[in-house]
Amino acid sequence: MIKATFYKDSSGNHVGFSISGHAGYAKYGNDIVCSAVSVLVITTINSIEKLTDNPYKSEVGKSGLIKFKFSSIPDEKGKLLIESLIMGIIGIHDEYGDKYLELYFKEV
């Protein structure tokens, strides 16, 4: 199962996320849930890097772990890209459910 956690600061700004695990929807290489989440996350990070001036730190670990954190409050482009990621992840969750993707929202 994929666990996606999105972090907000006390002012309501999205400041980062952590995504880990594998959906288990199908065999490795054929798992459309895992693939969809991966594409959204990688595209979001690449878009923030190429299309904004928002500094950030990211980390890729074992078991599908990807951590991302803005180094400062994101500008409007950064906010829009994170909101788009969240919207896409929620859409996948709504379609496939908690069996494959759990969502968490935490204030930090």
Short mmCIF file of C-alpha atoms in Angstrom, two decimals:
data_model
loop_
_atom_site.label_atom_id
_atom_site.label_comp_id
_atom_site.label_asym_id
_atom_site.label_seq_id
_atom_site.Cartn_x
_atom_site.Cartn_y
_atom_site.Cartn_z
CA MET A 1 0.00 0.00 0.00
CA ILE A 2 1.11 3.55 -0.75
CA LYS A 3 1.07 6.03 2.12
CA ALA A 4 0.94 9.67 1.07
CA THR A 5 1.36 12.35 3.72
CA PHE A 6 1.03 16.04 2.90
CA TYR A 7 2.37 18.65 5.32
CA LYS A 8 1.00 22.16 5.98
CA ASP A 9 2.37 24.86 8.22
CA SER A 10 0.21 26.70 10.76
CA SER A 11 -0.69 29.31 8.09
CA GLY A 12 -2.11 26.65 5.79
CA ASN A 13 0.78 26.59 3.31
CA HIS A 14 1.67 23.20 1.88
CA VAL A 15 5.32 22.78 2.77
CA GLY A 16 6.06 19.23 1.70
CA PHE A 17 5.07 15.61 1.36
CA SER A 18 6.24 12.08 1.92
CA ILE A 19 5.12 9.17 -0.23
CA SER A 20 6.18 5.60 0.41
CA GLY A 21 5.32 2.04 -0.38
CA HIS A 22 3.88 0.17 -3.31
CA ALA A 23 0.18 -0.12 -4.09
CA GLY A 24 0.04 -3.86 -4.64
CA TYR A 25 -2.72 -3.44 -7.21
CA ALA A 26 -0.90 -5.66 -9.72
CA LYS A 27 2.49 -7.28 -10.28
CA TYR A 28 5.56 -5.05 -10.41
CA GLY A 29 5.69 -3.32 -13.78
CA ASN A 30 1.93 -3.61 -14.28
CA ASP A 31 0.69 -1.71 -11.23
CA ILE A 32 -1.29 1.22 -12.61
CA VAL A 33 -1.89 2.74 -9.17
CA CYS A 34 1.83 2.81 -8.37
CA SER A 35 2.59 4.12 -11.82
CA ALA A 36 0.02 6.91 -11.61
CA VAL A 37 1.26 8.09 -8.21
CA SER A 38 4.88 7.94 -9.36
CA VAL A 39 4.19 9.97 -12.49
CA LEU A 40 2.34 12.65 -10.52
CA VAL A 41 5.05 12.95 -7.87
CA ILE A 42 8.01 12.98 -10.28
CA THR A 43 6.30 15.43 -12.63
CA THR A 44 5.47 17.73 -9.70
CA ILE A 45 9.05 17.77 -8.41
CA ASN A 46 10.47 18.28 -11.92
CA SER A 47 7.96 21.07 -12.58
CA ILE A 48 8.86 22.85 -9.34
CA GLU A 49 12.53 22.60 -10.28
CA LYS A 50 12.14 23.79 -13.87
CA LEU A 51 9.20 26.19 -13.69
CA THR A 52 9.68 27.95 -10.34
CA ASP A 53 12.38 29.54 -8.23
CA ASN A 54 11.25 27.70 -5.08
CA PRO A 55 14.15 26.13 -3.19
CA TYR A 56 13.47 22.63 -1.88
CA LYS A 57 15.05 19.44 -0.66
CA SER A 58 14.06 16.00 -1.87
CA GLU A 59 15.11 12.49 -1.02
CA VAL A 60 14.51 9.14 -2.67
CA GLY A 61 14.82 6.05 -0.50
CA LYS A 62 13.93 2.39 -0.41
CA SER A 63 10.43 0.96 -0.87
CA GLY A 64 9.25 3.78 -3.08
CA LEU A 65 10.02 6.49 -0.52
CA ILE A 66 10.07 10.05 -1.84
CA LYS A 67 10.33 13.01 0.54
CA PHE A 68 9.96 16.61 -0.57
CA LYS A 69 10.12 19.82 1.45
CA PHE A 70 10.14 23.45 0.39
CA SER A 71 13.03 25.33 2.00
CA SER A 72 10.82 28.42 2.37
CA ILE A 73 7.18 29.37 1.83
CA PRO A 74 6.40 28.51 -1.81
CA ASP A 75 5.34 31.18 -4.28
CA GLU A 76 2.06 30.97 -6.21
CA LYS A 77 3.52 28.62 -8.83
CA GLY A 78 4.84 26.26 -6.16
CA LYS A 79 1.51 26.33 -4.32
CA LEU A 80 -0.38 25.59 -7.54
CA LEU A 81 1.85 22.63 -8.40
CA ILE A 82 1.50 21.08 -4.94
CA GLU A 83 -2.28 21.62 -5.02
CA SER A 84 -2.37 19.92 -8.42
CA LEU A 85 -0.42 16.95 -7.02
CA ILE A 86 -2.80 16.66 -4.09
CA MET A 87 -5.81 16.85 -6.41
CA GLY A 88 -4.36 14.04 -8.56
CA ILE A 89 -3.52 11.84 -5.57
CA ILE A 90 -7.01 12.35 -4.12
CA GLY A 91 -8.47 11.37 -7.50
CA ILE A 92 -6.48 8.13 -7.50
CA HIS A 93 -7.55 7.47 -3.91
CA ASP A 94 -11.21 8.10 -4.77
CA GLU A 95 -10.98 5.65 -7.66
CA TYR A 96 -9.02 2.83 -5.95
CA GLY A 97 -9.54 3.38 -2.21
CA ASP A 98 -7.68 2.77 1.03
CA LYS A 99 -6.68 -0.74 0.04
CA TYR A 100 -4.02 0.67 -2.28
CA LEU A 101 -3.49 4.30 -1.18
CA GLU A 102 -3.81 5.92 2.24
CA LEU A 103 -3.86 9.72 2.53
CA TYR A 104 -2.77 11.79 5.51
CA PHE A 105 -2.68 15.54 6.04
CA LYS A 106 -0.56 16.86 8.92
CA GLU A 107 0.27 20.26 10.32
CA VAL A 108 3.96 20.76 11.05
#
